[in-house]
Coordinates of C-alpha atoms and ligand atoms in Angstrom, one line a residue:
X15 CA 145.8 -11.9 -255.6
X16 CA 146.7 -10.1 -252.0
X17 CA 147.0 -6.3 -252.1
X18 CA 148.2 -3.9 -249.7
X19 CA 147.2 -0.3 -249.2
X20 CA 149.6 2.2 -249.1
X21 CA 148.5 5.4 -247.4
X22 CA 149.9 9.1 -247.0
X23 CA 147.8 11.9 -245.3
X24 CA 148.0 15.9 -245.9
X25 CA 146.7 17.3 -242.9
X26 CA 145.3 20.9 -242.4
X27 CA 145.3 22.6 -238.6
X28 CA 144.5 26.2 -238.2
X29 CA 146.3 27.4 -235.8
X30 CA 145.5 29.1 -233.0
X31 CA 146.6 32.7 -233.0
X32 CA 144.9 35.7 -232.2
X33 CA 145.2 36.9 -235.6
X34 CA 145.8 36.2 -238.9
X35 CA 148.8 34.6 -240.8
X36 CA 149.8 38.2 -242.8
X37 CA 147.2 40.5 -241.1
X38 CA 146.2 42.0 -237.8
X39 CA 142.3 40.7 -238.6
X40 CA 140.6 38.6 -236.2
X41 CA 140.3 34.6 -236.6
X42 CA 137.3 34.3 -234.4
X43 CA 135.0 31.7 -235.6
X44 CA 132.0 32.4 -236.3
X45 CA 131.7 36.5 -236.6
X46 CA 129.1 37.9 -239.5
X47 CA 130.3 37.3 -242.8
X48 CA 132.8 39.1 -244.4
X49 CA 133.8 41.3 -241.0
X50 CA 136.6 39.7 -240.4
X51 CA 138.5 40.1 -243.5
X52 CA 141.1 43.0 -244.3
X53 CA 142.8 44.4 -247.0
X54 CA 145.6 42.1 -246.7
X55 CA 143.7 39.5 -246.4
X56 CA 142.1 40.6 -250.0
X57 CA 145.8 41.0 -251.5
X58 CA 144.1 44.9 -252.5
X59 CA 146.9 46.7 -254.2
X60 CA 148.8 49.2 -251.8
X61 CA 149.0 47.1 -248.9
X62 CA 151.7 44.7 -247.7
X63 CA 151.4 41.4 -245.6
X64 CA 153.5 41.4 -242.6
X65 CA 154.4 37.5 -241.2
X66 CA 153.1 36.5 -237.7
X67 CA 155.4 35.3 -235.4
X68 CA 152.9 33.6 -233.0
X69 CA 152.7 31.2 -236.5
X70 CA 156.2 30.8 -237.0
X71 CA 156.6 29.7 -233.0
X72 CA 153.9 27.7 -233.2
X73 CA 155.0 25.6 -236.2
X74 CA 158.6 25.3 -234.7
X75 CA 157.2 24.1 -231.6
X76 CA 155.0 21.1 -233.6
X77 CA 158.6 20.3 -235.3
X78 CA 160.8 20.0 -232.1
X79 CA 157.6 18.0 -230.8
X80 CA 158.2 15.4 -234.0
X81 CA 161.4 15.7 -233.5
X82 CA 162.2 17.1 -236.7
X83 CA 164.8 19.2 -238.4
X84 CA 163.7 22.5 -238.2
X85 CA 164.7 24.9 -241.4
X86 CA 167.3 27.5 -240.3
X87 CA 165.5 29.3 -243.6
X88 CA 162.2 28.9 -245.7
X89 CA 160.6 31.3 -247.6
X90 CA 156.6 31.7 -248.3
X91 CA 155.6 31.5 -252.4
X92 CA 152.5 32.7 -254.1
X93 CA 150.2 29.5 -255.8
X94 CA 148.5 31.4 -258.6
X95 CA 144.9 29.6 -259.6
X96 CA 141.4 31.1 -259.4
X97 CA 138.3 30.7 -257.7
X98 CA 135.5 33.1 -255.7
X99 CA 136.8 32.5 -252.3
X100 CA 140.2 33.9 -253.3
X101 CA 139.7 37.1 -254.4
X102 CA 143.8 37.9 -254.8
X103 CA 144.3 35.1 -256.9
X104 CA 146.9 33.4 -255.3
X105 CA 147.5 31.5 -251.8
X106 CA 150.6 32.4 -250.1
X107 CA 152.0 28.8 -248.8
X108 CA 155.9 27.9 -248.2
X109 CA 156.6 25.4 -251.5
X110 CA 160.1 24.7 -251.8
X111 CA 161.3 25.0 -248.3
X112 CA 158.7 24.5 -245.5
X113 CA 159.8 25.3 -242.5
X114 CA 159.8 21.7 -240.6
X115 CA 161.3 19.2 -242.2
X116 CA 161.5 15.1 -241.9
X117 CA 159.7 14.3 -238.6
X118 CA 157.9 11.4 -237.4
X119 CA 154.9 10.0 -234.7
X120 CA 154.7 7.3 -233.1
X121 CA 151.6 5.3 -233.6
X122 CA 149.7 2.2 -231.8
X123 CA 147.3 -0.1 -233.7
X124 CA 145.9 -3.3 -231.1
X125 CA 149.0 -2.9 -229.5
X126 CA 151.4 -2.8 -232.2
X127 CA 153.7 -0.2 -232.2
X128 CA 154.4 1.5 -235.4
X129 CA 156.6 4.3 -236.5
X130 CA 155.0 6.9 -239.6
X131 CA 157.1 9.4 -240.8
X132 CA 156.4 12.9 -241.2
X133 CA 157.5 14.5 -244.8
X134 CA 156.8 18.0 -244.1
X135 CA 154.9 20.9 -242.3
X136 CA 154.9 24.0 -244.1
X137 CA 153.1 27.0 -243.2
X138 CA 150.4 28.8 -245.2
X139 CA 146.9 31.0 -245.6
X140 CA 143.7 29.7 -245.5
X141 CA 141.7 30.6 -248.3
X142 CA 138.0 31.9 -248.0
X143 CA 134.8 30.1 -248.0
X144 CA 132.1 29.4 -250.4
X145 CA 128.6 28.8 -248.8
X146 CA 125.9 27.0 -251.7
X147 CA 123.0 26.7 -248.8
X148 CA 120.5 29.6 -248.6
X149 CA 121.6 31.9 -251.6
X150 CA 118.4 29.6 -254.5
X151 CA 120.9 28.7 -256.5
X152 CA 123.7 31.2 -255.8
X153 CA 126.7 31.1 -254.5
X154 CA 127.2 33.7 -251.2
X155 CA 131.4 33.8 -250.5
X156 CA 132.7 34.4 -246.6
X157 CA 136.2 35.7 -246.9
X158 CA 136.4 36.0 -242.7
X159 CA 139.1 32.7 -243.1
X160 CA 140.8 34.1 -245.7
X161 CA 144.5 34.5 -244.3
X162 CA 143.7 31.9 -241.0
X163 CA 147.0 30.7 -240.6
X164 CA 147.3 27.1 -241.5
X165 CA 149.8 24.2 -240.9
X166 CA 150.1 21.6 -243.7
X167 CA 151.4 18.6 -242.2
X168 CA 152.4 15.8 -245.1
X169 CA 153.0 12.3 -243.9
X170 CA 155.2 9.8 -245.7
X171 CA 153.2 7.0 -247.7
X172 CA 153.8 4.8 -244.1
X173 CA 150.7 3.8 -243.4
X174 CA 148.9 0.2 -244.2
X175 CA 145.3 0.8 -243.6
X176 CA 142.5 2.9 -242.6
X177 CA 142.6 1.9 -239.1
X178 CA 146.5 3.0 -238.9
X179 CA 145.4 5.9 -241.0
X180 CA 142.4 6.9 -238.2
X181 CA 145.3 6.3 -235.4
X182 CA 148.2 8.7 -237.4
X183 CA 145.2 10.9 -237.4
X184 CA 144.1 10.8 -233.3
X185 CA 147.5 11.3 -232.1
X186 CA 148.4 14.1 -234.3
X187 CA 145.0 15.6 -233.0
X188 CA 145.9 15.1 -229.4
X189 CA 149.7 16.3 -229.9
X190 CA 148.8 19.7 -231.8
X191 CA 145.9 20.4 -228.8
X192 CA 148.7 19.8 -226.1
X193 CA 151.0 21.8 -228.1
X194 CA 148.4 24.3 -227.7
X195 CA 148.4 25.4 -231.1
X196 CA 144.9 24.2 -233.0
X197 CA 141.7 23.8 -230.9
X198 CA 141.3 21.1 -232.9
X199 CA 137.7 21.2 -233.4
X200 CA 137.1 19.6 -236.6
X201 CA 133.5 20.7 -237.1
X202 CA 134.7 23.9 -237.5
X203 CA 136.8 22.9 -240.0
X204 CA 140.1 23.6 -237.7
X205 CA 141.9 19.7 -238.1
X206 CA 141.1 18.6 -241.9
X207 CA 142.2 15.7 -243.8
X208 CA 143.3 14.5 -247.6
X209 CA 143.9 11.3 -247.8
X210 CA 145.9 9.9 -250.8
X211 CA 145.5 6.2 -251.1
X212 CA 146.9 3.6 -253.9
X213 CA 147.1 -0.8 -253.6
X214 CA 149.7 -2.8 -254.6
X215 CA 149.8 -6.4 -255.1
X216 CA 151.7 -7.3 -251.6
X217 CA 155.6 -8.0 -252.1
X218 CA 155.7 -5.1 -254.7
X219 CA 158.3 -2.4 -254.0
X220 CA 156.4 -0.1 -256.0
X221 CA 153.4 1.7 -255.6
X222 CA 150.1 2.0 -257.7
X223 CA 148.7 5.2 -258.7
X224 CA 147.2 6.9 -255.9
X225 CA 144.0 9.0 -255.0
X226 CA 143.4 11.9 -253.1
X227 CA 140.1 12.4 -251.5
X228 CA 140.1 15.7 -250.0
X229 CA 138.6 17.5 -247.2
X230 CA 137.1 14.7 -244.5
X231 CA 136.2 16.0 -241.1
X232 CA 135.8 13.3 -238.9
X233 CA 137.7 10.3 -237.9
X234 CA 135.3 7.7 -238.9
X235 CA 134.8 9.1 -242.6
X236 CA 138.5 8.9 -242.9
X237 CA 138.4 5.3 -241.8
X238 CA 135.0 4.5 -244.2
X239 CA 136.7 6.8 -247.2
X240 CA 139.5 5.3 -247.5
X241 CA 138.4 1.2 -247.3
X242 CA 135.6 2.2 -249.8
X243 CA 138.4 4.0 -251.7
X244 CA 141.0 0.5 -251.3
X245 CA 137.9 -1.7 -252.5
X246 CA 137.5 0.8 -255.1
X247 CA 141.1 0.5 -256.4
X248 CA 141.3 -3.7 -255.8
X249 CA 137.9 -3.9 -258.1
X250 CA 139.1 -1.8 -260.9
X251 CA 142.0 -3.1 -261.0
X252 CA 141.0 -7.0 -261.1
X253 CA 138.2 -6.1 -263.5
X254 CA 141.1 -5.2 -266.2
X255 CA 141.0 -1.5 -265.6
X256 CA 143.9 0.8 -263.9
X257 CA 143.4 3.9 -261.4
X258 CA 143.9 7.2 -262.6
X259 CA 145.9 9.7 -260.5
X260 CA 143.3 12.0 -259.2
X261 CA 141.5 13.8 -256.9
X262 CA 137.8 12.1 -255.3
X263 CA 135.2 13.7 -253.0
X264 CA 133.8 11.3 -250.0
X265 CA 129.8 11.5 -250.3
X266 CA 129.3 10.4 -246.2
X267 CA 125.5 10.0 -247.6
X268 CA 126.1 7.1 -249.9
X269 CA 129.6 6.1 -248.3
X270 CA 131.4 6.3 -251.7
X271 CA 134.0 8.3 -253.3
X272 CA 133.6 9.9 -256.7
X273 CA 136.0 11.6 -258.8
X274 CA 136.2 15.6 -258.7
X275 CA 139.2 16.0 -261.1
X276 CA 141.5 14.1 -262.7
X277 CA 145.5 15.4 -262.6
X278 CA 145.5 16.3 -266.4
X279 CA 142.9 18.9 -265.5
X280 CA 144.8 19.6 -262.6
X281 CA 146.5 23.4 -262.0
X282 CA 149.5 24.9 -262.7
X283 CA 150.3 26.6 -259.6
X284 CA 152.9 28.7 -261.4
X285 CA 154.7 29.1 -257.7
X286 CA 157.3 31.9 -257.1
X287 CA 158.9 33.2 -254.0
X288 CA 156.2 36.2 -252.6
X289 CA 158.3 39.0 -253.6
X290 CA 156.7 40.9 -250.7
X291 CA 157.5 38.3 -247.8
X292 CA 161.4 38.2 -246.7
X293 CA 162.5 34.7 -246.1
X294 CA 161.7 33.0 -242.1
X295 CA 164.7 33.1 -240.6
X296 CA 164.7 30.3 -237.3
X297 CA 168.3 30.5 -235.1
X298 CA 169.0 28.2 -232.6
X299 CA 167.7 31.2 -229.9
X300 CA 164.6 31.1 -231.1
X301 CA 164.2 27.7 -231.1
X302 CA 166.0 26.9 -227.6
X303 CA 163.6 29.8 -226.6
X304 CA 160.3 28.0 -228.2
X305 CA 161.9 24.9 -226.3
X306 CA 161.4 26.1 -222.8
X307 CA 157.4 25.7 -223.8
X308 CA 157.3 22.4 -224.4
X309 CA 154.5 20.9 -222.5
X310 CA 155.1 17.3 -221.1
X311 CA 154.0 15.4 -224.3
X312 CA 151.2 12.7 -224.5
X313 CA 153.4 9.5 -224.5
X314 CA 155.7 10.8 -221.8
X315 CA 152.3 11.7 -219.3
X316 CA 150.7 8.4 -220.6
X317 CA 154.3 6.6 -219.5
X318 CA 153.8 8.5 -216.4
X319 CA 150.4 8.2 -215.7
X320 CA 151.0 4.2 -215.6
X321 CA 154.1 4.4 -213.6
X322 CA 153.2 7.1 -210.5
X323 CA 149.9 6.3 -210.1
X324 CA 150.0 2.1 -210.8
X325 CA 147.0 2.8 -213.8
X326 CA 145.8 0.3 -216.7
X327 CA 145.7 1.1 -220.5
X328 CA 142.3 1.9 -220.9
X329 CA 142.1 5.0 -217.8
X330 CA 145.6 6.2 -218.5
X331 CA 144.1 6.8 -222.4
X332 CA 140.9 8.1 -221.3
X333 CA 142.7 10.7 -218.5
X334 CA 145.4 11.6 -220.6
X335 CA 143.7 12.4 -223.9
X336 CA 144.1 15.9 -223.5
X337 CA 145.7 18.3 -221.1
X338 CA 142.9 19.8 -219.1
X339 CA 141.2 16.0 -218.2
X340 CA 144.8 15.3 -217.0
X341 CA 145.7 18.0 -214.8
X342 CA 142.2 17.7 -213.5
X343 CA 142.5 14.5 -212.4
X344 CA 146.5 15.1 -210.9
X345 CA 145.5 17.8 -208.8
X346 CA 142.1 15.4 -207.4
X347 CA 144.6 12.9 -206.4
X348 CA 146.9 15.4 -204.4
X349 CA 144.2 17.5 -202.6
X350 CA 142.0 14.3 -201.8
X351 CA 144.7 12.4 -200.1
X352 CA 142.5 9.6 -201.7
X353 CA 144.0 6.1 -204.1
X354 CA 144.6 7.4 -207.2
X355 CA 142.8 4.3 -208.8
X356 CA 139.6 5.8 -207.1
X357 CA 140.1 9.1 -208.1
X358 CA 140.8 7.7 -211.8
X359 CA 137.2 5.7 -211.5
X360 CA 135.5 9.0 -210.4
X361 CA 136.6 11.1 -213.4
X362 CA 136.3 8.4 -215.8
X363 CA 133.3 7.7 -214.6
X364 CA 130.6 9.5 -212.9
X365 CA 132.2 12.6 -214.1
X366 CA 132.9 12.5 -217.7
X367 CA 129.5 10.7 -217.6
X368 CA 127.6 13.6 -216.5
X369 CA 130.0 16.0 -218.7
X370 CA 129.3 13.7 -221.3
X371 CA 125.5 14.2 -220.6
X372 CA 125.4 17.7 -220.0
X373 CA 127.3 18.4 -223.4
X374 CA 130.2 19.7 -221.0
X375 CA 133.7 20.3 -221.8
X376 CA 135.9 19.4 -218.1
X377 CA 137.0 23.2 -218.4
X378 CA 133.1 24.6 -217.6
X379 CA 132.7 21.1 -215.2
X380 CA 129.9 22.6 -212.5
X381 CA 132.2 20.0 -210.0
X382 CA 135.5 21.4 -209.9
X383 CA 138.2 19.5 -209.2
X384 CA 138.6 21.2 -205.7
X385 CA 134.9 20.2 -204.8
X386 CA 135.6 16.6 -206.3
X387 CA 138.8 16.5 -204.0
X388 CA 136.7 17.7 -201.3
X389 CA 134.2 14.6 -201.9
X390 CA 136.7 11.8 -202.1
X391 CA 138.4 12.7 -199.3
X392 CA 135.5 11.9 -197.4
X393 CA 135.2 8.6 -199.0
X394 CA 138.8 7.9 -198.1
X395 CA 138.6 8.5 -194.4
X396 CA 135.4 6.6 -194.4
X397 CA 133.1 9.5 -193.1
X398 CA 130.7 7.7 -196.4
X399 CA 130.5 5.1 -198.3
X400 CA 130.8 5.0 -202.0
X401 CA 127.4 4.6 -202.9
X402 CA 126.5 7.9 -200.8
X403 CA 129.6 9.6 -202.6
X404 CA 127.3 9.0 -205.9
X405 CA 124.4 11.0 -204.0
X406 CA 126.7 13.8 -202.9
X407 CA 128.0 14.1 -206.1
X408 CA 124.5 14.4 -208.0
X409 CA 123.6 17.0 -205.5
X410 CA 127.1 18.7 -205.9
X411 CA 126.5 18.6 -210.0
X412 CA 123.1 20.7 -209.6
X413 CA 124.2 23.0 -206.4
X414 CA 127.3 24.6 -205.3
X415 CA 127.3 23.4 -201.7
X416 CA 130.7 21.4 -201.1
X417 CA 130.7 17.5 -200.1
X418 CA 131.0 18.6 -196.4
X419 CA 128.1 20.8 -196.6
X420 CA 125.7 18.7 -198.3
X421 CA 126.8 15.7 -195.8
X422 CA 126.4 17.3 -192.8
X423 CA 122.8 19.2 -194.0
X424 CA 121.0 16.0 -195.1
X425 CA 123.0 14.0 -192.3
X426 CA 124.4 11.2 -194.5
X427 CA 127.7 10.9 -192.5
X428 CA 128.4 7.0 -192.4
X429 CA 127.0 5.4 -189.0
X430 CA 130.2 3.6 -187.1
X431 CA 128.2 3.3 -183.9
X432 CA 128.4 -0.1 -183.5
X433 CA 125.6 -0.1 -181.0
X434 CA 123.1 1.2 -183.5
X435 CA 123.9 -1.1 -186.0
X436 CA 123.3 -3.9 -183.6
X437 CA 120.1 -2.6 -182.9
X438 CA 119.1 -2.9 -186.2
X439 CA 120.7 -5.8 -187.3
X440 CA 118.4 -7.5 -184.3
X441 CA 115.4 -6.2 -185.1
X442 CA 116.3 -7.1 -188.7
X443 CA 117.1 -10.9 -187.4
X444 CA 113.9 -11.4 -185.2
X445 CA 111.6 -9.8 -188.1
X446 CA 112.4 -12.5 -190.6
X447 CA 112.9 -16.0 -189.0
X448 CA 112.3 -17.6 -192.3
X449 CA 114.9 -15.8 -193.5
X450 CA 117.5 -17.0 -190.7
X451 CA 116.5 -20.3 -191.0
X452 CA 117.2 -20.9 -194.7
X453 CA 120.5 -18.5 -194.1
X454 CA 121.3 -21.3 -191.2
X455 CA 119.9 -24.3 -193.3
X456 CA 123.3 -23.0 -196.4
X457 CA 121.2 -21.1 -198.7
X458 CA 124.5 -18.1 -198.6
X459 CA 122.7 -16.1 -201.2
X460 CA 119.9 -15.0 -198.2
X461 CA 123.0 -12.7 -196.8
X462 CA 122.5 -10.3 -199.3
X463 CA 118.8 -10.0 -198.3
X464 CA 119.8 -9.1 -194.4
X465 CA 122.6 -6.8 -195.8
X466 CA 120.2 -5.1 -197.8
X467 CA 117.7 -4.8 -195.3
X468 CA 119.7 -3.2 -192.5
X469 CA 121.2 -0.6 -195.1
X470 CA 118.1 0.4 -196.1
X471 CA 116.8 0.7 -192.6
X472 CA 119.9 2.7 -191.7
X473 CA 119.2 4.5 -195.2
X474 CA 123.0 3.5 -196.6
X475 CA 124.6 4.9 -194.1
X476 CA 125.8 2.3 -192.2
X477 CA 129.3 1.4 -192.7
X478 CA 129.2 -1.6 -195.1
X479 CA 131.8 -3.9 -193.5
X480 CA 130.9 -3.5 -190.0
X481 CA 127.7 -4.6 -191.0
X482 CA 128.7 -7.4 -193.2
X483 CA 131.1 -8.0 -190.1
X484 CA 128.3 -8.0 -187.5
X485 CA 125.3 -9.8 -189.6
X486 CA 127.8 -13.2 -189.9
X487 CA 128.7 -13.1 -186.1
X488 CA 124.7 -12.9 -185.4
X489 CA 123.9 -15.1 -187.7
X490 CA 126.1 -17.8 -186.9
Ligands
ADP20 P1 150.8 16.4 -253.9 O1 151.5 17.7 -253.6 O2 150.5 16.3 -255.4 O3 149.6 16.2 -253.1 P2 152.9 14.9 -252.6 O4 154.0 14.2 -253.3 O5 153.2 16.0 -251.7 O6 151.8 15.2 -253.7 O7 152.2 13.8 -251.7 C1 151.1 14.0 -251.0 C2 150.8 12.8 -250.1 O8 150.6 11.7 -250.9 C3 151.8 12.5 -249.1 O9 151.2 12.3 -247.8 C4 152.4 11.2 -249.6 O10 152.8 10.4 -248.5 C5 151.2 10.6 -250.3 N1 151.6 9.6 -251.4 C6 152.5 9.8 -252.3 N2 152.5 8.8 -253.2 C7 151.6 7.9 -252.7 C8 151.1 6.6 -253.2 N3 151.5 6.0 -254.3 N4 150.1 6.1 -252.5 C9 149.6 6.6 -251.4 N5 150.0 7.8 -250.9 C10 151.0 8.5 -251.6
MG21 MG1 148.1 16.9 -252.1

């Protein structure tokens, strides 16, 4: 038989505020545990939480991005259920009504273009942490995250595969960095995924049973967890057995899943509206206010990247795939004067390689985009060549001298004297008769031989097609 997946993700993104969701406490990662956590965020008796608006902007600013319908009214509940990391006993989360509604993102699988609706994002606490390693056999419990704001993001079961899955995944990763509001470092825990997935036999309306594997923190364990999971779920089920609605761990050791608890075991949240919390009230100032911050969003720049600057798929991806890497590269173009499409095949290339090498986000770049500007210019009114660019810029990556200075200190500027190329090309000519005769005799290949010679006699520096112009006239 032929079976489909069907596939709905739950993603967590912490946003980005200063402070926490219901607390003036810091959400710095990384502090000593257990410093970062107040009274509110401990739910100690006496205290009262008070709701951030930096959250509430930031969550209404993901839902005009999805173009969804924004709730003119939600209200946070408590979801009762125990465990070390939360000391108060409940989470406070919006249940009923979340505060974005029925959204959706646009995806792209090998060039097919595929629309995945967006359920829900509802706003809620993050919980603390439990921490197994270094304690023999105890369990030490880090409550700094308790109260990191969070936005739940719920997909609708849209999606066919793991690979659509991974791509749902990527663009909601680059749309909440643009947005600004989730750093979206996923080692850190801030961009986390639960994928639920069930298999049908295809042509059923119906869906099977599903999974949900929680927690996966990187793209390509989403993409292995879930096609072990579908394999899983197609074996079973051919074997005579059926799945059972419940909730699996991914083991990125062994590449399997393996159940953690079934649904009959599951909780009874025993949710109520947080008697402590007035309802989020959104009006349409707030939100034509939270408008006027809208950044322009990936698939607009992408469109426009192609358009203004005549770019191909594969740099218009790479350049646009966040905001800092874009602008970077706009304002190289401007102050350079130089063809974009060069200015694309720097930063694609010899600078996000040595980022890439030096571990190097394009924000702490050692070249900034001033002294790349200042380089490229220089290629494009032919003062050097391209393959002395390359030098300049290794010397600009360990230095701070600008392209100008280090160009005119080690002398590299491009020789246009045609008097001196001559010279050399002679010299070259009457060095190497063999040479000319096969050349003469229609072995074409020998050219590159007598262009290599005179640019290394004139250490690169001559002016390539002047030379490639001169050595066929002489060596006619
Ligand atoms: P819960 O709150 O129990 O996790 P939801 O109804 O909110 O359940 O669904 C959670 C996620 O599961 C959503 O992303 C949804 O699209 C997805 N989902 C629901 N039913 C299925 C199914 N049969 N197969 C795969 N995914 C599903
Ligand atoms: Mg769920």
């Amino acid at each position: 038989m032929e079976w489909e997946a069907v596939i709905g993700l739950e993603i967590h993104t912490q946003l980005a505020t200063k402070s926490k969701i219901f607390s003036g406490a810091s959400t710095a990662y990384g502090a000593e545990p257990n410093t970062q956590a107040c009274a509110v965020d401990l739910g100690l008796p006496g205290v009262l939480p008070v709701l951030n608006e930096e959250a509430v902007r930031m969550a209404v600013l993901f839902g005009l991005a999805i173009e969804a319908e924004i709730a003119p009214y939600s209200i946070f509940a408590r979801k009762n259920y125990f465990y070390p990391d939360l000391p108060k006993g409940y989470q406070i989360s919006q249940f009923e009504l979340p505060i974005v509604g029925l959204g959706h993102l646009d995806i792209d699988v090998d060039g097919v273009k595929k629309r995945i609706g967006v359920t829900r994002a509802h706003l809620e606490e993050d919980a603390g942490k439990s921490l197994h390693e270094d304690f023999h056999g105890l369990t030490g419990i880090d409550l700094n995250r308790a109260g990191t704001p969070l936005l739940e993001i719920v997909s609708e079961p849209d999606m066919r595969s793991a690979k659509e899955a991974v791509a749902y995944m990527r663009k909601l990763h680059e749309l909440v960095r643009y947005l600004g509001i989730c750093d979206g470092n996923m080692q850190e825990g801030s961009f986390r995924c639960d994928a639920n997935v069930s298999v049908r036999p295809k042509g059923q309306q119906a869906f099977g049973t599903r999974a949900e594997i929680k927690n996966i923190n990187s793209f390509k364990f989403v993409e292995k967890a879930i096609n072990y999971e579908i394999e899983r779920q197609i074996d079973l089920i051919e074997s005579g057995g059926a799945v059972v609605q419940e909730t699996r761990l991914y083991d990125a050791a062994k590449d399997q899943t393996r159940s953690m608890r079934s649904k009959e075991e599951a909780n009874d949240y025993r949710y109520f509206p947080d008697p402590d919390l007035l309802p989020v009230v959104v009006d349409e100032a707030f939100k034509a206010q939270v408008k006027t911050t809208m950044p322009e969003l990936p698939d607009a720049k992408k469109q426009r990247f192609k358009e203004q600057y005549g770019l191909d798929e594969e740099s218009t991806a790479i350049l646009t795939s966040s905001r800092p890497l874009a602008d970077y590269f706009e304002i190289v173009v401007k102050e350079s004067a130089c063809e974009a499409r060069i200015c694309a095949n720097w930063v694609t290339g010899d600078l996000l390689a040595a980022l890439n090498r030096s571990g190097l986000e394009i924000s702490d770049s050692p070249v900034s985009h001033e002294r790349l500007a200042g380089l490229l210019a220089r290629i494009s009114d032919d003062t050097i060549s391209g393959k002395i660019a390359k030098q300049v810029f290794e010397e600009m990556w360990q230095g701070t001298a600008s392209a100008d200075e280090i160009i005119e200190a080690k002398g590299l500027k491009q020789i246009t004297d045609t008097g001196a190329i001559e010279a050399i090309i002679d010299k070259i000519i009457a060095d190497n008769p063999g040479q000319v005769e096969q050349y003469r005799s229609g072995k074409d290949k020998v050219f590159g031989f007598f262009v290599g010679q005179v640019m290394k006699e004139m250490q690169g520096k001559a002016n390539p097609g002047e030379v490639n112009k001169m050595l066929k006239d002489k060596l006619k």
